[in-house]
PDB file of C-alpha atoms in Angstrom:
ATOM      1  CA  LEU G   1     -77.130  53.713 -18.896  1.00 42.00           C
ATOM      2  CA  PRO G   2     -75.050  54.164 -22.032  1.00 49.00           C
ATOM      3  CA  GLU G   3     -75.635  51.482 -24.630  1.00 53.00           C
ATOM      4  CA  PRO G   4     -72.918  48.820 -24.749  1.00 51.00           C
ATOM      5  CA  LEU G   5     -70.586  49.248 -27.681  1.00 86.00           C
ATOM      6  CA  ASP G   6     -67.991  46.554 -26.901  1.00 92.00           C
ATOM      7  CA  LEU G   7     -69.579  43.235 -27.767  1.00 93.00           C
ATOM      8  CA  GLY G   8     -66.631  41.259 -26.397  1.00 94.00           C
ATOM      9  CA  GLN G   9     -65.571  38.090 -28.186  1.00 96.00           C
ATOM     10  CA  LEU G  10     -67.294  37.778 -31.556  1.00 97.00           C
ATOM     11  CA  PRO G  11     -67.438  34.815 -33.927  1.00 97.00           C
ATOM     12  CA  ALA G  12     -64.977  34.636 -36.811  1.00 97.00           C
ATOM     13  CA  ASN G  13     -67.842  33.884 -39.201  1.00 97.00           C
ATOM     14  CA  GLY G  14     -69.616  37.215 -39.270  1.00 98.00           C
ATOM     15  CA  VAL G  15     -70.944  39.449 -42.029  1.00 98.00           C
ATOM     16  CA  PHE G  16     -71.636  43.149 -42.323  1.00 97.00           C
ATOM     17  CA  VAL G  17     -74.805  43.982 -44.241  1.00 96.00           C
ATOM     18  CA  VAL G  18     -74.733  47.649 -45.143  1.00 94.00           C
ATOM     19  CA  GLY G  19     -77.759  49.449 -46.465  1.00 91.00           C
ATOM     20  CA  ASP G  20     -78.483  53.122 -46.997  1.00 89.00           C
ATOM     21  CA  LEU G  21     -75.842  55.487 -45.606  1.00 89.00           C
ATOM     22  CA  ASP G  22     -75.839  59.239 -45.974  1.00 86.00           C
ATOM     23  CA  VAL G  23     -73.854  60.304 -49.048  1.00 79.00           C
ATOM     24  CA  TRP G  24     -71.635  62.644 -47.013  1.00 81.00           C
ATOM     25  CA  ASP G  25     -70.899  60.179 -44.167  1.00 86.00           C
ATOM     26  CA  GLU G  26     -67.372  59.131 -45.158  1.00 92.00           C
ATOM     27  CA  GLN G  27     -66.319  58.631 -41.536  1.00 92.00           C
ATOM     28  CA  SER G  28     -68.837  55.825 -41.015  1.00 92.00           C
ATOM     29  CA  ARG G  29     -67.783  54.208 -44.294  1.00 94.00           C
ATOM     30  CA  ARG G  30     -64.126  54.260 -43.224  1.00 95.00           C
ATOM     31  CA  GLU G  31     -64.998  52.788 -39.817  1.00 94.00           C
ATOM     32  CA  ILE G  32     -67.107  50.005 -41.349  1.00 96.00           C
ATOM     33  CA  GLU G  33     -64.444  49.190 -43.930  1.00 96.00           C
ATOM     34  CA  LYS G  34     -61.694  49.124 -41.280  1.00 96.00           C
ATOM     35  CA  ARG G  35     -63.738  46.991 -38.880  1.00 96.00           C
ATOM     36  CA  ALA G  36     -64.577  44.499 -41.646  1.00 97.00           C
ATOM     37  CA  ALA G  37     -60.927  44.263 -42.719  1.00 96.00           C
ATOM     38  CA  ASP G  38     -59.687  43.912 -39.113  1.00 97.00           C
ATOM     39  CA  TRP G  39     -62.257  41.213 -38.327  1.00 97.00           C
ATOM     40  CA  GLY G  40     -61.928  39.393 -41.659  1.00 97.00           C
ATOM     41  CA  TRP G  41     -65.646  39.749 -42.322  1.00 98.00           C
ATOM     42  CA  PRO G  42     -67.206  40.259 -45.730  1.00 98.00           C
ATOM     43  CA  ILE G  43     -69.396  43.265 -46.453  1.00 97.00           C
ATOM     44  CA  ILE G  44     -72.569  42.809 -48.447  1.00 96.00           C
ATOM     45  CA  ALA G  45     -73.353  46.321 -49.531  1.00 93.00           C
ATOM     46  CA  GLU G  46     -76.409  47.762 -51.171  1.00 90.00           C
ATOM     47  CA  ALA G  47     -75.632  50.367 -53.832  1.00 87.00           C
ATOM     48  CA  THR G  48     -76.709  53.235 -51.551  1.00 87.00           C
ATOM     49  CA  SER G  49     -74.097  52.287 -48.934  1.00 92.00           C
ATOM     50  CA  GLY G  50     -71.166  53.738 -50.853  1.00 92.00           C
ATOM     51  CA  LEU G  51     -69.112  50.668 -49.922  1.00 94.00           C
ATOM     52  CA  MET G  52     -69.203  48.799 -53.230  1.00 90.00           C
ATOM     53  CA  ALA G  53     -65.446  49.316 -53.683  1.00 89.00           C
ATOM     54  CA  ALA G  54     -64.392  48.436 -50.103  1.00 93.00           C
ATOM     55  CA  THR G  55     -61.693  45.765 -49.890  1.00 92.00           C
ATOM     56  CA  THR G  56     -63.896  43.187 -48.155  1.00 95.00           C
ATOM     57  CA  THR G  57     -67.086  43.969 -50.087  1.00 95.00           C
ATOM     58  CA  ILE G  58     -68.288  40.902 -51.948  1.00 95.00           C
ATOM     59  CA  PRO G  59     -68.846  41.712 -55.624  1.00 87.00           C
ATOM     60  CA  ALA G  60     -72.489  41.078 -56.480  1.00 85.00           C
ATOM     61  CA  GLY G  61     -73.046  39.943 -52.898  1.00 90.00           C
ATOM     62  CA  ASN G  62     -76.797  40.376 -53.305  1.00 88.00           C
ATOM     63  CA  VAL G  63     -76.764  38.009 -56.282  1.00 87.00           C
ATOM     64  CA  LEU G  64     -74.706  35.472 -54.335  1.00 90.00           C
ATOM     65  CA  VAL G  65     -77.070  35.343 -51.348  1.00 94.00           C
ATOM     66  CA  ASP G  66     -80.109  34.972 -53.596  1.00 92.00           C
ATOM     67  CA  ASP G  67     -78.936  31.374 -54.006  1.00 89.00           C
ATOM     68  CA  ARG G  68     -80.297  29.249 -51.122  1.00 93.00           C
ATOM     69  CA  GLN G  69     -77.442  26.709 -51.391  1.00 93.00           C
ATOM     70  CA  GLN G  70     -74.798  29.441 -51.240  1.00 92.00           C
ATOM     71  CA  ARG G  71     -76.489  30.985 -48.209  1.00 94.00           C
ATOM     72  CA  ALA G  72     -76.398  27.604 -46.462  1.00 95.00           C
ATOM     73  CA  LEU G  73     -72.688  27.172 -47.228  1.00 94.00           C
ATOM     74  CA  LEU G  74     -71.843  30.708 -46.108  1.00 96.00           C
ATOM     75  CA  ARG G  75     -74.232  30.999 -43.181  1.00 96.00           C
ATOM     76  CA  PRO G  76     -72.836  33.541 -40.715  1.00 97.00           C
ATOM     77  CA  ASP G  77     -72.883  33.165 -36.961  1.00 97.00           C
ATOM     78  CA  LEU G  78     -73.480  36.906 -36.623  1.00 98.00           C
ATOM     79  CA  VAL G  79     -74.785  39.603 -38.951  1.00 97.00           C
ATOM     80  CA  ILE G  80     -74.258  43.233 -38.072  1.00 97.00           C
ATOM     81  CA  SER G  81     -76.567  45.273 -40.265  1.00 95.00           C
ATOM     82  CA  ILE G  82     -75.947  48.977 -40.649  1.00 93.00           C
ATOM     83  CA  GLY G  83     -78.547  51.366 -41.957  1.00 90.00           C
ATOM     84  CA  PRO G  84     -81.850  50.553 -43.633  1.00 90.00           C
ATOM     85  CA  PHE G  85     -81.584  47.611 -46.030  1.00 88.00           C
ATOM     86  CA  GLY G  86     -83.856  45.126 -47.664  1.00 80.00           C
ATOM     87  CA  LEU G  87     -83.908  45.668 -51.400  1.00 75.00           C
ATOM     88  CA  HIS G  88     -83.048  42.022 -52.062  1.00 84.00           C
ATOM     89  CA  ARG G  89     -84.911  38.943 -50.821  1.00 91.00           C
ATOM     90  CA  GLY G  90     -81.702  36.930 -50.564  1.00 92.00           C
ATOM     91  CA  LEU G  91     -80.191  39.535 -48.281  1.00 92.00           C
ATOM     92  CA  LEU G  92     -83.253  39.476 -46.049  1.00 94.00           C
ATOM     93  CA  ALA G  93     -83.049  35.668 -45.961  1.00 95.00           C
ATOM     94  CA  LEU G  94     -79.331  35.791 -45.012  1.00 96.00           C
ATOM     95  CA  VAL G  95     -80.112  38.030 -42.039  1.00 96.00           C
ATOM     96  CA  ASP G  96     -83.123  35.924 -41.046  1.00 95.00           C
ATOM     97  CA  GLU G  97     -81.126  32.665 -41.199  1.00 96.00           C
ATOM     98  CA  ALA G  98     -78.105  33.934 -39.223  1.00 95.00           C
ATOM     99  CA  GLU G  99     -77.556  32.691 -35.686  1.00 95.00           C
ATOM    100  CA  ARG G 100     -77.482  36.266 -34.345  1.00 97.00           C
ATOM    101  CA  HIS G 101     -78.283  39.718 -35.684  1.00 97.00           C
ATOM    102  CA  ILE G 102     -77.338  43.117 -34.308  1.00 96.00           C
ATOM    103  CA  ALA G 103     -78.599  46.246 -36.079  1.00 95.00           C
ATOM    104  CA  VAL G 104     -76.974  49.671 -36.152  1.00 93.00           C
ATOM    105  CA  GLN G 105     -78.991  52.811 -36.815  1.00 90.00           C
ATOM    106  CA  LEU G 106     -76.443  55.568 -37.412  1.00 86.00           C
ATOM    107  CA  ARG G 107     -79.016  58.292 -38.068  1.00 79.00           C
ATOM    108  CA  PRO G 108     -82.556  58.676 -36.851  1.00 72.00           C
ATOM    109  CA  ARG G 109     -84.743  57.860 -39.870  1.00 64.00           C
ATOM    110  CA  THR G 110     -88.152  56.632 -40.705  1.00 59.00           C
ATOM    111  CA  ASP G 111     -86.769  53.438 -42.258  1.00 74.00           C
ATOM    112  CA  PRO G 112     -86.003  50.801 -39.617  1.00 76.00           C
ATOM    113  CA  PRO G 113     -82.471  49.354 -39.480  1.00 80.00           C
ATOM    114  CA  ASP G 114     -84.072  46.008 -38.638  1.00 87.00           C
ATOM    115  CA  PRO G 115     -86.861  45.376 -41.172  1.00 89.00           C
ATOM    116  CA  LEU G 116     -87.265  41.738 -40.083  1.00 91.00           C
ATOM    117  CA  ARG G 117     -87.298  42.515 -36.351  1.00 92.00           C
ATOM    118  CA  THR G 118     -84.649  39.820 -35.779  1.00 94.00           C
ATOM    119  CA  ALA G 119     -81.999  42.007 -34.119  1.00 95.00           C
ATOM    120  CA  GLU G 120     -81.234  41.143 -30.531  1.00 95.00           C
ATOM    121  CA  ARG G 121     -80.419  44.833 -30.094  1.00 92.00           C
ATOM    122  CA  VAL G 122     -80.292  48.041 -32.078  1.00 91.00           C
ATOM    123  CA  LEU G 123     -77.272  50.264 -31.481  1.00 91.00           C
ATOM    124  CA  SER G 124     -76.749  53.881 -32.476  1.00 88.00           C
ATOM    125  CA  ARG G 125     -73.023  53.430 -33.111  1.00 90.00           C
ATOM    126  CA  LEU G 126     -70.829  50.810 -34.740  1.00 93.00           C
ATOM    127  CA  PRO G 127     -69.838  48.311 -32.023  1.00 94.00           C
ATOM    128  CA  THR G 128     -66.369  47.091 -31.180  1.00 94.00           C
ATOM    129  CA  GLY G 129     -65.309  43.601 -30.226  1.00 95.00           C
ATOM    130  CA  GLN G 130     -62.599  41.003 -30.565  1.00 96.00           C
ATOM    131  CA  VAL G 131     -62.503  38.422 -33.344  1.00 96.00           C
ATOM    132  CA  ALA G 132     -60.144  35.477 -33.796  1.00 95.00           C
ATOM    133  CA  VAL G 133     -59.845  36.048 -37.551  1.00 95.00           C
ATOM    134  CA  ASP G 134     -60.385  33.047 -39.813  1.00 96.00           C
ATOM    135  CA  PRO G 135     -58.709  34.010 -43.132  1.00 89.00           C
ATOM    136  CA  ASP G 136     -60.576  31.210 -44.911  1.00 96.00           C
ATOM    137  CA  TRP G 137     -63.955  32.799 -44.080  1.00 97.00           C
ATOM    138  CA  LEU G 138     -63.481  35.896 -46.238  1.00 96.00           C
ATOM    139  CA  GLN G 139     -61.733  33.865 -48.951  1.00 95.00           C
ATOM    140  CA  ARG G 140     -64.701  31.462 -49.124  1.00 96.00           C
ATOM    141  CA  TRP G 141     -67.010  34.415 -49.758  1.00 95.00           C
ATOM    142  CA  HIS G 142     -64.760  35.841 -52.466  1.00 93.00           C
ATOM    143  CA  ASN G 143     -64.378  32.432 -54.138  1.00 92.00           C
ATOM    144  CA  ALA G 144     -68.143  31.828 -54.091  1.00 93.00           C
ATOM    145  CA  ALA G 145     -68.803  35.295 -55.538  1.00 91.00           C
ATOM    146  CA  THR G 146     -66.255  34.802 -58.309  1.00 88.00           C
ATOM    147  CA  THR G 147     -67.808  31.470 -59.251  1.00 86.00           C
ATOM    148  CA  LYS G 148     -71.330  32.897 -59.076  1.00 81.00           C
ATOM    149  CA  LEU G 149     -70.420  35.867 -61.280  1.00 78.00           C
ATOM    150  CA  GLN G 150     -68.952  33.537 -63.887  1.00 75.00           C
ATOM    151  CA  LEU G 151     -72.178  31.517 -63.912  1.00 68.00           C
ATOM    152  CA  THR G 152     -74.596  34.425 -63.638  1.00 60.00           C
ATOM    153  CA  GLU G 153     -76.344  35.793 -66.655  1.00 52.00           C
ATOM    154  CA  PRO G 154     -74.947  39.157 -67.767  1.00 55.00           C
ATOM    155  CA  PRO G 155     -77.963  41.235 -66.583  1.00 53.00           C
ATOM    156  CA  ALA G 156     -77.134  40.601 -62.897  1.00 52.00           C
ATOM    157  CA  SER G 157     -73.527  41.719 -63.234  1.00 56.00           C
ATOM    158  CA  ARG G 158     -74.604  44.690 -65.371  1.00 59.00           C
ATOM    159  CA  ARG G 159     -77.084  45.676 -62.652  1.00 63.00           C
ATOM    160  CA  GLU G 160     -74.277  45.697 -60.071  1.00 67.00           C
ATOM    161  CA  LEU G 161     -72.165  47.811 -62.433  1.00 65.00           C
ATOM    162  CA  VAL G 162     -75.039  50.297 -62.810  1.00 68.00           C
ATOM    163  CA  HIS G 163     -75.348  50.464 -59.000  1.00 68.00           C
ATOM    164  CA  GLN G 164     -71.621  51.202 -58.680  1.00 67.00           C
ATOM    165  CA  GLN G 165     -71.768  53.881 -61.377  1.00 66.00           C
ATOM    166  CA  ALA G 166     -74.815  55.513 -59.780  1.00 69.00           C
ATOM    167  CA  TRP G 167     -73.082  55.627 -56.407  1.00 64.00           C
ATOM    168  CA  ARG G 168     -69.947  57.205 -57.902  1.00 65.00           C
ATOM    169  CA  ARG G 169     -72.099  59.875 -59.528  1.00 67.00           C
ATOM    170  CA  LEU G 170     -74.004  60.599 -56.329  1.00 68.00           C
ATOM    171  CA  SER G 171     -70.762  60.723 -54.339  1.00 65.00           C
ATOM    172  CA  SER G 172     -69.117  63.125 -56.770  1.00 63.00           C
ATOM    173  CA  GLU G 173     -72.055  65.559 -56.580  1.00 59.00           C
ATOM    174  CA  ARG G 174     -71.412  66.381 -52.933  1.00 52.00           C
TER     175      ARG G 174
END
């Protein structure tokens, strides 16, 4: 049987966690960015995702979810993780603490798309579904990130800047 791609009705309070994507896979990036924008879900992107500049990507999202109190306030009902991830403990904790987790493995790799083994299923393609968008959900994430960045010591924000610059360089070398 083909794996189910339409997940039906999905919660408004979801999050995309995007790890390592192939440098040349612009189609997947566009699909993830469009899905996140359509569903009103934030993206927490690792530097190797190539999605640091996406419209719903949370600036310094990894820094934000390192904070246990922020994770509790922004706890998602569903995390859809895409690609291998796990460079940050806070990100692993966010996925572990979510009500539900679905993993997506776009390419066969040695790195698992579900390092915590919490996914109820692992798909090979980005799923579809319907979401009753809650515009406050994404705004809460952006507001929390803005506040966190203002309070964070400069090294954390510089680290995110270095990640963005590294990705731009890698992307331009294609």
